[in-house]
Structures are given as C-alpha cells and as structure tokens.
CSV table of C-alpha atoms and ligand atoms in Angstrom, one decimal:
chain,number,residue,atom,x,y,z
C,1,MET,CA,67.8,59.9,86.4
C,2,LYS,CA,65.2,61.8,85.4
C,3,PHE,CA,66.4,63.5,82.8
C,4,GLU,CA,68.1,62.0,79.4
C,5,THR,CA,71.2,64.2,79.3
C,6,PRO,CA,73.0,63.4,75.4
C,7,LEU,CA,74.8,66.7,75.4
C,8,LEU,CA,76.3,66.5,78.7
C,9,ASP,CA,77.4,62.9,78.5
C,10,GLN,CA,79.5,63.9,76.1
C,11,LEU,CA,81.3,65.7,77.9
C,12,GLU,CA,82.3,62.0,79.6
C,13,GLN,CA,84.1,61.6,76.8
C,14,GLY,CA,88.2,61.8,76.8
C,15,PRO,CA,90.6,61.2,79.0
C,16,TRP,CA,89.8,63.6,81.3
C,17,PRO,CA,87.6,63.9,84.7
C,18,SER,CA,84.7,64.9,84.5
C,19,VAL,CA,82.1,67.2,86.0
C,20,VAL,CA,79.5,65.8,84.7
C,21,SER,CA,79.9,62.0,85.9
C,22,ASP,CA,80.6,63.8,89.6
C,23,ILE,CA,77.0,65.3,89.4
C,24,LYS,CA,75.3,62.0,88.6
C,25,GLN,CA,78.0,59.9,90.9
C,26,GLU,CA,76.2,62.4,93.6
C,27,ALA,CA,72.7,62.3,92.3
C,28,ALA,CA,72.8,58.1,92.7
C,29,HIS,CA,74.3,58.6,95.8
C,30,ARG,CA,71.4,60.8,97.3
C,31,ALA,CA,68.7,58.9,95.6
C,32,ALA,CA,70.3,55.9,97.1
C,33,ASN,CA,70.5,57.4,100.6
C,34,PRO,CA,73.1,54.5,102.4
C,35,ASP,CA,73.4,56.9,105.6
C,36,GLY,CA,69.6,57.3,105.9
C,37,LEU,CA,70.1,61.3,105.9
C,38,ASP,CA,67.1,63.5,106.1
C,39,TYR,CA,68.0,65.5,103.7
C,40,GLN,CA,67.2,69.1,104.2
C,41,ILE,CA,67.5,70.7,100.9
C,42,PRO,CA,65.5,68.6,98.0
C,43,GLN,CA,66.7,65.0,97.1
C,44,ASP,CA,67.1,65.1,93.7
C,45,CYS,CA,68.5,68.5,92.7
C,46,CYS,CA,71.8,66.9,91.3
C,47,GLU,CA,69.5,65.5,88.8
C,48,ASP,CA,67.4,68.3,87.9
C,49,LEU,CA,71.1,70.3,88.0
C,50,LEU,CA,71.6,67.9,85.4
C,51,GLY,CA,69.0,68.7,83.8
C,52,LEU,CA,69.0,72.1,83.9
C,53,LEU,CA,72.4,72.2,82.6
C,54,GLU,CA,71.6,69.7,79.8
C,55,LEU,CA,69.0,72.6,78.6
C,56,SER,CA,71.7,75.0,78.7
C,57,TYR,CA,73.4,73.0,76.2
C,58,LYS,CA,70.7,72.6,73.9
C,59,ASP,CA,69.8,76.2,74.4
C,60,MET,CA,73.0,77.7,74.2
C,61,GLU,CA,72.7,80.2,76.8
C,62,THR,CA,72.3,79.8,80.7
C,63,HIS,CA,69.7,79.2,82.5
C,64,TRP,CA,71.2,81.1,85.9
C,65,LYS,CA,69.8,84.1,86.5
C,66,HIS,CA,71.9,86.9,87.8
C,67,GLY,CA,70.7,89.1,90.8
C,68,GLY,CA,69.3,88.5,93.8
C,69,ILE,CA,70.8,89.2,96.8
C,70,VAL,CA,71.6,86.0,99.5
C,71,GLY,CA,73.9,86.3,102.8
C,72,VAL,CA,74.4,85.4,106.4
C,73,PHE,CA,73.5,88.1,108.7
C,74,GLY,CA,75.4,90.7,109.2
C,75,TYR,CA,77.8,89.8,106.5
C,76,GLY,CA,78.0,91.4,102.6
C,77,GLY,CA,80.0,88.5,100.9
C,78,GLY,CA,80.7,84.7,101.2
C,79,VAL,CA,77.4,83.6,99.7
C,80,ILE,CA,76.7,83.9,95.7
C,81,GLY,CA,73.1,83.7,94.9
C,82,ARG,CA,72.2,81.2,92.0
C,83,TYR,CA,68.3,81.4,91.1
C,84,CYS,CA,67.7,79.4,87.9
C,85,ASP,CA,65.1,80.8,85.5
C,86,GLN,CA,62.9,77.1,85.0
C,87,PRO,CA,62.0,76.6,88.7
C,88,GLU,CA,58.6,74.9,87.6
C,89,MET,CA,60.8,72.4,85.6
C,90,PHE,CA,63.7,72.1,87.7
C,91,PRO,CA,62.5,72.5,91.3
C,92,GLY,CA,65.7,71.3,92.5
C,93,VAL,CA,67.7,73.8,91.9
C,94,ALA,CA,65.0,76.6,91.8
C,95,HIS,CA,67.5,78.2,94.2
C,96,PHE,CA,71.2,76.8,94.3
C,97,HIS,CA,73.8,79.5,96.1
C,98,THR,CA,77.2,78.8,96.3
C,99,MET,CA,78.9,79.2,99.7
C,100,ARG,CA,82.6,80.1,99.5
C,101,VAL,CA,84.8,78.8,103.0
C,102,ALA,CA,87.7,80.1,104.1
C,103,GLN,CA,90.7,77.8,103.5
C,104,PRO,CA,93.2,77.2,105.8
C,105,SER,CA,96.5,78.9,105.6
C,106,GLY,CA,98.5,76.8,103.1
C,107,LYS,CA,95.8,74.2,102.3
C,108,PHE,CA,96.3,72.1,105.7
C,109,TYR,CA,93.2,69.7,106.6
C,110,SER,CA,92.7,67.0,109.1
C,111,THR,CA,90.1,64.3,108.0
C,112,LYS,CA,88.1,65.6,110.9
C,113,PHE,CA,87.8,68.7,109.6
C,114,LEU,CA,86.5,67.7,105.9
C,115,ARG,CA,84.3,64.3,107.5
C,116,GLN,CA,82.9,67.8,109.0
C,117,LEU,CA,82.1,69.6,106.2
C,118,CYS,CA,81.4,66.8,104.2
C,119,ASP,CA,78.4,65.9,107.0
C,120,ILE,CA,77.5,69.6,107.0
C,121,TRP,CA,76.8,69.4,103.5
C,122,ASP,CA,75.7,66.0,102.6
C,123,LEU,CA,73.2,67.5,104.7
C,124,ARG,CA,72.0,71.0,104.3
C,125,GLY,CA,73.5,71.8,100.5
C,126,SER,CA,74.1,69.1,97.2
C,127,GLY,CA,76.5,67.5,98.4
C,128,LEU,CA,78.9,69.0,95.4
C,129,THR,CA,82.3,70.8,96.6
C,130,ASN,CA,84.9,72.5,94.2
C,131,MET,CA,88.0,71.9,96.2
C,132,HIS,CA,89.5,74.7,95.8
C,133,GLY,CA,87.9,77.9,94.1
C,134,SER,CA,90.6,80.1,92.1
C,135,THR,CA,90.5,82.5,95.2
C,136,GLY,CA,91.8,79.7,97.3
C,137,ASP,CA,87.9,79.1,98.8
C,138,ILE,CA,86.6,76.0,99.6
C,139,VAL,CA,83.7,76.3,97.3
C,140,LEU,CA,80.1,74.6,98.1
C,141,ILE,CA,78.0,74.7,95.3
C,142,GLY,CA,74.0,74.5,95.9
C,143,THR,CA,72.0,74.9,98.8
C,144,THR,CA,68.2,77.1,99.3
C,145,THR,CA,68.3,80.3,101.2
C,146,PRO,CA,66.8,78.5,104.6
C,147,GLN,CA,69.5,76.6,104.9
C,148,LEU,CA,72.3,79.2,104.3
C,149,GLU,CA,72.2,80.7,108.0
C,150,GLU,CA,72.3,76.6,109.2
C,151,VAL,CA,75.3,76.2,107.3
C,152,PHE,CA,77.2,79.3,108.6
C,153,TYR,CA,76.4,78.3,112.3
C,154,GLN,CA,77.7,75.0,112.0
C,155,LEU,CA,80.7,76.2,110.2
C,156,THR,CA,81.3,79.2,112.7
C,157,HIS,CA,80.3,77.2,115.9
C,158,GLU,CA,81.2,73.9,115.1
C,159,MET,CA,84.1,74.0,113.0
C,160,ASN,CA,85.2,77.7,114.0
C,161,ASN,CA,85.7,78.4,110.4
C,162,ASP,CA,84.2,81.1,108.3
C,163,LEU,CA,82.6,82.4,105.2
C,164,GLY,CA,85.3,83.9,102.7
C,165,GLY,CA,85.0,86.9,100.2
C,166,SER,CA,82.8,87.4,97.4
C,167,GLY,CA,81.8,90.7,95.9
C,168,SER,CA,83.5,94.1,96.7
C,169,ASN,CA,85.5,93.2,99.2
C,170,LEU,CA,89.1,91.9,100.4
C,171,ARG,CA,89.0,88.2,99.1
C,172,THR,CA,90.4,84.8,101.3
C,173,PRO,CA,93.9,85.3,101.6
C,174,ALA,CA,95.6,82.6,100.3
C,175,ALA,CA,99.5,81.2,101.1
C,176,CYS,CA,101.5,79.2,99.9
C,177,MET,CA,102.6,76.2,102.2
C,178,GLY,CA,106.0,78.0,103.0
C,179,MET,CA,108.0,77.0,106.2
C,180,SER,CA,105.7,74.1,107.4
C,181,ARG,CA,106.8,71.8,104.5
C,182,CYS,CA,109.2,74.0,102.2
C,183,GLU,CA,113.0,74.9,102.6
C,184,TYR,CA,112.6,77.6,100.2
C,185,ALA,CA,110.5,79.8,102.5
C,186,CYS,CA,111.7,83.4,103.5
C,187,TYR,CA,108.9,84.2,105.7
C,188,ASN,CA,106.0,82.5,107.2
C,189,THR,CA,103.8,82.5,104.3
C,190,GLN,CA,100.9,80.8,106.9
C,191,ASP,CA,101.2,83.1,109.9
C,192,VAL,CA,101.0,86.5,108.0
C,193,CYS,CA,97.8,85.1,106.3
C,194,TYR,CA,96.1,83.8,109.2
C,195,GLN,CA,97.1,87.1,110.7
C,196,LEU,CA,96.1,89.9,107.8
C,197,THR,CA,92.7,87.5,107.8
C,198,GLU,CA,91.8,87.9,111.4
C,199,ASP,CA,93.3,91.6,111.5
C,200,TYR,CA,91.0,92.5,108.1
C,201,GLN,CA,87.7,90.6,109.1
C,202,ASP,CA,85.8,94.1,108.5
C,203,GLU,CA,87.1,94.0,105.1
C,204,LEU,CA,86.3,90.5,104.1
C,205,HIS,CA,83.0,90.4,105.0
C,206,ARG,CA,81.8,93.7,104.6
C,207,PRO,CA,82.2,94.9,101.1
C,208,ALA,CA,83.4,99.1,101.2
C,209,PHE,CA,85.5,98.5,98.0
C,210,PRO,CA,85.5,99.6,94.4
C,211,TYR,CA,86.4,96.2,93.5
C,212,LYS,CA,87.7,92.9,94.6
C,213,PHE,CA,91.4,92.7,96.1
C,214,LYS,CA,93.2,90.0,97.1
C,215,PHE,CA,96.2,89.3,99.3
C,216,LYS,CA,98.7,86.4,98.2
C,217,PHE,CA,101.8,84.7,100.1
C,218,ASP,CA,104.2,83.3,98.2
C,219,GLY,CA,107.1,81.9,100.5
C,220,CYS,CA,110.1,82.1,97.8
C,221,PRO,CA,110.4,83.5,93.5
C,222,ASN,CA,108.6,80.4,92.8
C,223,GLY,CA,105.5,81.0,93.4
C,224,CYS,CA,103.5,78.0,94.1
C,225,VAL,CA,100.1,80.6,94.7
C,226,CYS,CA,101.4,82.4,91.9
C,227,ALA,CA,100.7,85.7,93.7
C,228,MET,CA,102.2,88.0,91.7
C,229,ALA,CA,100.3,87.5,88.5
C,230,ARG,CA,96.9,87.1,90.5
C,231,SER,CA,96.5,89.2,93.4
C,232,ASP,CA,96.3,92.8,93.7
C,233,PHE,CA,98.6,92.6,96.5
C,234,ALA,CA,101.5,90.0,95.8
C,235,VAL,CA,103.8,89.1,99.0
C,236,VAL,CA,106.9,87.0,97.5
C,237,GLY,CA,109.9,85.9,99.5
C,238,THR,CA,113.4,86.8,98.6
C,239,TRP,CA,116.6,87.4,100.6
C,240,ARG,CA,119.4,90.3,100.2
C,241,ASP,CA,122.7,88.7,100.8
C,242,ASP,CA,123.9,86.3,98.9
C,243,ILE,CA,123.3,82.7,97.6
C,244,LYS,CA,124.8,79.9,99.7
C,245,ILE,CA,126.9,77.9,97.6
C,246,ASP,CA,128.5,74.3,98.7
C,247,GLN,CA,131.0,73.7,96.4
C,248,ASP,CA,131.7,69.9,96.7
C,249,ALA,CA,127.6,69.5,96.0
C,250,VAL,CA,128.0,71.5,92.6
C,251,LYS,CA,130.5,68.9,91.5
C,252,ALA,CA,128.8,65.9,92.9
C,253,TYR,CA,126.0,67.2,90.3
C,254,VAL,CA,128.3,67.9,87.7
C,255,GLY,CA,130.0,64.2,88.1
C,256,GLY,CA,126.0,62.4,88.0
C,257,GLU,CA,126.4,61.6,91.5
C,258,PHE,CA,123.0,63.8,92.5
C,259,THR,CA,120.2,63.9,90.4
C,260,PRO,CA,119.3,67.5,88.9
C,261,ASN,CA,115.7,69.4,89.4
C,262,ALA,CA,115.6,67.3,92.4
C,263,GLY,CA,115.0,64.1,90.2
C,264,ALA,CA,111.7,66.0,89.0
C,265,HIS,CA,111.9,65.5,84.6
C,266,SER,CA,108.9,67.0,83.5
C,267,GLY,CA,108.6,64.0,80.8
C,268,ARG,CA,112.5,64.9,79.5
C,269,ASP,CA,115.2,63.2,79.6
C,270,TRP,CA,118.1,65.4,80.5
C,271,GLY,CA,121.3,63.3,79.9
C,272,LYS,CA,123.9,63.7,81.8
C,273,PHE,CA,123.9,67.2,83.8
C,274,ASP,CA,125.5,69.8,82.0
C,275,ILE,CA,125.9,72.9,84.1
C,276,GLN,CA,126.9,75.1,81.6
C,277,ALA,CA,123.4,73.9,79.3
C,278,GLU,CA,121.5,73.6,82.3
C,279,VAL,CA,122.3,76.5,84.8
C,280,ILE,CA,125.1,78.8,83.8
C,281,ASP,CA,123.2,80.0,80.6
C,282,ARG,CA,120.3,79.7,81.8
C,283,CYS,CA,120.4,81.9,84.6
C,284,PRO,CA,118.5,85.1,83.3
C,285,SER,CA,120.8,87.8,84.3
C,286,HIS,CA,123.7,85.9,83.1
C,287,CYS,CA,125.6,86.7,86.4
C,288,MET,CA,127.2,83.1,86.8
C,289,SER,CA,130.5,81.3,86.0
C,290,TRP,CA,131.6,77.8,86.2
C,291,ASP,CA,135.4,77.3,85.4
C,292,GLY,CA,135.3,73.3,85.4
C,293,GLN,CA,136.1,73.5,89.1
C,294,LYS,CA,134.2,76.7,91.3
C,295,LEU,CA,130.8,78.4,90.7
C,296,THR,CA,130.8,81.8,90.8
C,297,ILE,CA,128.0,84.1,91.4
C,298,ASP,CA,127.5,88.4,91.3
C,299,ASN,CA,124.6,88.1,94.0
C,300,ALA,CA,124.3,91.6,93.2
C,301,ASN,CA,122.8,91.5,89.7
C,302,CYS,CA,121.3,87.9,90.3
C,303,VAL,CA,117.4,88.5,90.3
C,304,ARG,CA,116.7,86.0,92.8
C,305,CYS,CA,114.5,84.1,89.8
C,306,MET,CA,115.2,80.6,91.9
C,307,HIS,CA,116.4,78.7,88.4
C,308,CYS,CA,119.5,77.7,89.5
C,309,ILE,CA,118.4,76.8,93.4
C,310,ASP,CA,115.6,74.6,91.8
C,311,THR,CA,117.8,73.0,89.6
C,312,MET,CA,121.1,72.4,92.4
C,313,PRO,CA,119.0,72.1,95.5
C,314,ARG,CA,121.5,70.2,97.5
C,315,ALA,CA,124.2,72.8,95.9
C,316,LEU,CA,122.5,76.1,96.5
C,317,HIS,CA,120.1,77.8,98.8
C,318,ILE,CA,118.9,81.4,99.9
C,319,GLY,CA,120.4,83.6,101.5
C,320,ASP,CA,119.9,83.7,105.4
C,321,ASP,CA,118.8,87.9,104.9
C,322,ARG,CA,115.0,87.0,104.3
C,323,GLY,CA,112.0,88.9,103.8
C,324,ALA,CA,110.4,90.0,100.6
C,325,SER,CA,109.1,91.5,97.7
C,326,VAL,CA,105.7,93.6,97.4
C,327,LEU,CA,104.1,93.7,94.1
C,328,CYS,CA,100.9,95.4,93.6
C,329,GLY,CA,98.2,95.6,91.0
C,330,ALA,CA,97.9,91.7,88.9
C,331,LYS,CA,94.9,90.8,87.7
C,332,ALA,CA,92.6,88.9,84.8
C,333,PRO,CA,91.0,90.5,82.3
C,334,VAL,CA,88.2,92.8,82.9
C,335,VAL,CA,87.9,96.2,82.1
C,336,ASP,CA,91.2,96.1,81.2
C,337,GLY,CA,93.5,93.1,79.6
C,338,ALA,CA,95.5,90.7,82.5
C,339,GLN,CA,97.9,92.1,83.9
C,340,MET,CA,101.2,91.1,86.3
C,341,GLY,CA,102.2,92.7,89.4
C,342,SER,CA,104.5,96.1,88.8
C,343,LEU,CA,107.5,95.6,91.9
C,344,LEU,CA,106.5,98.4,94.4
C,345,VAL,CA,108.7,97.5,97.7
C,346,PRO,CA,112.1,95.3,96.6
C,347,PHE,CA,112.7,94.1,100.4
C,348,VAL,CA,111.2,94.1,103.1
C,349,LYS,CA,110.9,92.2,106.5
C,350,VAL,CA,107.9,90.3,107.1
C,351,GLU,CA,108.2,90.2,110.6
C,352,GLN,CA,105.2,89.9,113.6
C,353,PRO,CA,102.7,91.8,114.1
C,354,TYR,CA,103.3,92.7,110.2
C,355,ASP,CA,103.1,96.3,110.6
C,356,GLU,CA,105.1,97.4,107.4
C,357,LEU,CA,103.1,95.5,105.2
C,358,LYS,CA,99.9,96.8,107.0
C,359,GLU,CA,101.0,99.9,106.6
C,360,ILE,CA,101.2,99.5,102.8
C,361,ILE,CA,98.1,98.1,102.5
C,362,GLU,CA,96.0,100.9,104.3
C,363,ASN,CA,97.7,103.7,102.5
C,364,ILE,CA,96.6,102.2,99.0
C,365,TRP,CA,93.2,101.0,100.6
C,366,ASP,CA,92.9,104.7,101.4
C,367,TRP,CA,93.9,105.5,97.6
C,368,TRP,CA,91.6,103.3,96.0
C,369,ILE,CA,88.9,103.8,97.4
C,370,GLU,CA,89.0,107.8,97.3
C,371,GLU,CA,90.2,107.1,93.7
C,372,GLY,CA,88.8,104.7,92.4
C,373,LYS,CA,86.0,103.7,90.0
C,374,ASN,CA,83.4,101.3,90.2
C,375,ARG,CA,84.7,98.1,89.4
C,376,GLU,CA,88.4,99.2,88.7
C,377,ARG,CA,90.6,96.9,89.8
C,378,LEU,CA,93.9,98.5,91.9
C,379,GLY,CA,96.1,97.7,88.3
C,380,GLU,CA,93.8,99.7,86.7
C,381,LEU,CA,93.9,102.6,89.1
C,382,MET,CA,97.9,102.2,89.1
C,383,LYS,CA,97.3,102.8,85.2
C,384,ARG,CA,94.9,105.1,84.7
C,385,ALA,CA,96.4,107.5,87.7
C,386,SER,CA,100.3,106.5,87.0
C,387,PHE,CA,102.7,104.5,89.0
C,388,GLN,CA,104.1,107.4,90.8
C,389,LYS,CA,101.0,108.5,92.3
C,390,LEU,CA,101.2,104.8,93.7
C,391,LEU,CA,104.8,105.8,95.1
C,392,GLU,CA,103.7,109.0,96.4
C,393,VAL,CA,100.4,107.4,98.3
C,394,THR,CA,103.1,104.8,99.8
C,395,ASN,CA,105.4,107.2,100.7
C,396,THR,CA,107.8,105.2,98.8
C,397,GLU,CA,110.7,106.6,97.3
C,398,ALA,CA,111.0,106.2,93.3
C,399,GLN,CA,114.0,104.1,92.2
C,400,ALA,CA,115.1,103.2,88.7
C,401,PHE,CA,113.8,99.8,89.2
C,402,HIS,CA,109.7,101.5,89.1
C,403,VAL,CA,110.5,103.4,85.5
C,404,LYS,CA,109.4,101.0,82.9
C,405,GLU,CA,110.6,102.8,79.8
C,406,PRO,CA,113.0,106.1,79.7
C,407,ARG,CA,110.9,109.3,80.2
C,408,ASN,CA,109.5,110.0,76.4
C,409,ASN,CA,107.6,113.4,77.2
C,410,PRO,CA,110.2,116.3,76.8
C,411,TYR,CA,108.1,118.4,79.4
C,412,ILE,CA,109.7,117.7,83.0
C,413,PHE,CA,107.8,118.9,85.9
C,414,PHE,CA,109.2,119.1,89.4
C,415,LYS,CA,107.6,119.6,92.5
C,416,GLU,CA,108.8,121.9,95.1
C,417,ASP,CA,109.5,119.8,97.8
C,418,GLU,CA,111.3,117.0,95.1
C,419,VAL,CA,114.0,120.5,94.1
C,420,PRO,CA,116.4,120.9,97.5
C,421,GLY,CA,116.0,124.3,98.8
C,422,GLY,CA,112.5,124.6,96.7
C,423,PHE,CA,112.5,126.3,93.5
C,424,LYS,CA,113.6,129.8,94.3
C,425,ARG,CA,117.3,128.4,95.5
C,426,ASP,CA,117.2,126.3,92.6
C,427,LEU,CA,117.0,129.5,90.4
C,428,ALA,CA,119.6,131.1,91.9
C,429,ASP,CA,121.8,128.3,91.2
C,430,TYR,CA,121.1,128.4,88.0
C,431,ARG,CA,121.6,131.7,87.6
C,432,SER,CA,125.1,131.6,89.2
C,433,ARG,CA,126.0,128.4,87.0
C,434,HIS,CA,124.9,130.4,83.9
C,435,GLN,CA,125.8,134.1,84.1
C,436,ARG,CA,128.9,134.9,82.5
R,501,SF4,FE1,108.0,76.7,98.7
R,501,SF4,FE2,108.4,78.7,97.5
R,501,SF4,FE3,106.3,77.3,96.5
R,501,SF4,FE4,106.0,78.7,98.6
R,501,SF4,S1,106.2,79.3,96.8
R,501,SF4,S2,106.2,76.4,98.7
R,501,SF4,S3,108.5,78.5,99.7
R,501,SF4,S4,108.7,76.7,96.7
R,502,SF4,FE1,121.1,83.4,87.9
R,502,SF4,FE2,118.1,82.8,89.1
R,502,SF4,FE3,120.3,81.7,90.1
R,502,SF4,FE4,120.2,84.3,90.5
R,502,SF4,S1,118.7,83.1,91.5
R,502,SF4,S2,122.2,83.5,89.9
R,502,SF4,S3,119.2,85.0,88.4
R,502,SF4,S4,119.7,81.8,87.8
C-alpha cells in the first residue's frame, strides 16, 4: 500500500464488516489487475482513497470539497460531485464522483445485470459500490469527470437502466418486493413504483422542487421499505374488509401444532404459545378476544397493524378488499426534527393507470412548488402552513383521524363555503332559534 493507515486500521477491529477492509481488498485487486483491464481511472485510486481518509481522521476534518456541478448531458441529478482538497498528494481521487443508479423495482437482480454493472465499474470507476444507498439506489462510488458520460451511455444503452435522483428533485422511487413473493401485498408495489418512475422522468432528472421528494411503496403495514418513516409520499397497503380467520388453524397454533411467527424467533424462546399474551393482549386497539374455542376480531376497530397476522400467518390473512393508505410528510432531521408521515387518505384503490394516486401527488407538488421555501421538505411545509391546507390542496374532506389534538383555540373560523347555505342563512337560522 502507498500509505500507512494506523487510524483506519482500527476500524477493522471488532466483529463487524469493515469498509476499510473492503477498500484494501479492492486496492489489492486493482494493483494485481488479474483480468488485464485497461483501467480508465487511476489504477491506485483506492490506495489514494485510503490515504485521504487517514488524513481526514488525523486532521479531524473532511478533505472532500463541497461544490462543483458535474453531471451528464440533459440531467440535473444522478451524479454527486466529489473533489478532494489535496489533489497533489492524492491524484487518484482528485475527482472522485458518486453516481446514483436506479435499482430495479423490489431490488430483483439477475446475475447478468450484476456482472455487467461490475464490469463497467471495474473499468470506468473505482470498483467500489454501495448496495444500496439509503434512498434505495445502487451507489457507484468514485469516478472521474470524463468517465461520467461513458458510464451513463453504457448504463442506458447496454443495460437499459438509468441514473437515479439527487438534489432537489424526485428521488428514485422504492418498493418492497410485494406480490412477486409476499402473500401480504395489498397492491402491486413493483408495478406502481415502475410506472410512476416512468411517468415522472422529468421530475426525477430535472430538479425543479424546493428540495428532495421521495415516494416509497409498502405492500402492507409491515413496512419493509419503511415508507411511512422515510418518504414524503408513502403508499402503504391495507384492506377495508375483515381479516380472514381459519379457526382450526388458530386452534393448531394454540395446541402447539404450528410454530408462531412462522418460526422467526428474534433470539427469544417463546416457550409454549400463549395466544392471550402473545396476540390478544398485544393488539394495539384491543379489538380481539379468545374464549378458548373461537377467535373473534372487531374489525371496525382493527387498525391493520399486522401483528396478529404476522404471529399466526396460517390462521389469519389480510382481507380481500385491498388498496392502500397514503401518508405524507415523513423525513429525517435537517431543518426540523425527524417526523413520521401523517395519514392523508385512509384508503384508495391502487389500480392501473394509478390516476387517483397521481392526482394527489400532482396537487401536492403544485402547492409545495408554489409555497415551499428553499430546502423545505413537504413535512415542514405541512407544519408551517397547517395540515388543513394540505387537505384543501388535495381536495380531501377533513375527518376525525386528521385531527392531531382537539382544538385549543376558542376562536373558530369558518369559511363561507363551509357553512351550508352560506353565512346569511346561518345568521337567519341562529336568530330564529334564539329569538323568543
Ligand atoms: Fe410483504 Fe408487506 Fe413487506 Fe411488502 S411490506 S414485502 S407486502 S410484508
Ligand atoms: Fe389487532 Fe393489529 Fe390484528 Fe388488527 S391487525 S386485530 S389491530 S393485532
């Protein structure tokens, strides 16, 4: 290795996988060049990367400069420019840009796809990848400016793929694996994710928003892509009718014939299955009962949390009238603290061509683009301008579940169109009711 890295070496200790070991492995691989590649970026870039990181740990500050717009022709996002402030010392990483690549819906890969991707990146990049970034993209770490167009050409023309989002635009949408493998999927997450990615190409590639905007699609409330915590617009599968119960299978769980939780134990010995302790008492809305023979669910009060279904999957199943709930405004902390999504639409059918969803999305965008401050996420605008405003712009009728806390302001304000017959009739009604 070109540089001593005593500080980084400490990160290789302990039982965890280490990013330092991975970079060293790639550095050694590039030095040996077993495939005889004609590397298009400096062969020793990974060694320089280790040297630069070591210096950052020593100086206790980053040596990546911020700034410098780089990208591919016609796109405003997808490449994150990285320049090092010590190019003489570490020429291999003088520019070392990150490329975000759209992951396939549900993250299904063929080995052919992965080989193609790695072949491109071995030749034209550092060989280092991050599968996947927190938004969901394939992240290709480290290439030079002249290679950006080359990589982009091969991705789009040879692999039929595309760059993901970065900057103030629609970020690469993400979906759980949904109907392809999961019996709980209440709608086709992969299809809607793919379709909306296609439909909103402009928003993905040409930043025109106040800040980032994320869609995520969970097929059910188990939330495998964590949509309600990680996306401005979360679509979470749910159902309107009753949970289906197979009473014989419930008895089989109680009798110990079936293993609860589909055998997943999370390190804990459950002992003999106790339906009262493990299911009935843990139902968050206390809407279940078990009389020793029959399991009953008061479905009107079920909040569709999935706990009972996950615990006894052979006995309970999601209903047949399926769709999704829409939640808005989740985000990680930047300007304000972290916040979860707020329920906007409790149930919407999610069917091609997804016009109902798109109408909600576009109404939100119109409002946010008009009213949002620079770097203000939708969730922050909702806090600043009120949830009621979100209801108005999405033409959503206010319902009790939209109320976070009962009104604490005694001055009640009605708009004229909220009073049946208008203010005049209301006043006349009032007088007639109160005149003696
Ligand atoms: Fe299955 Fe639900 Fe997870 Fe999607 S979110 S993969 S439907 S459990
Ligand atoms: Fe209770 Fe959740 Fe089961 Fe509904 S899904 S009955 S809320 S445990």
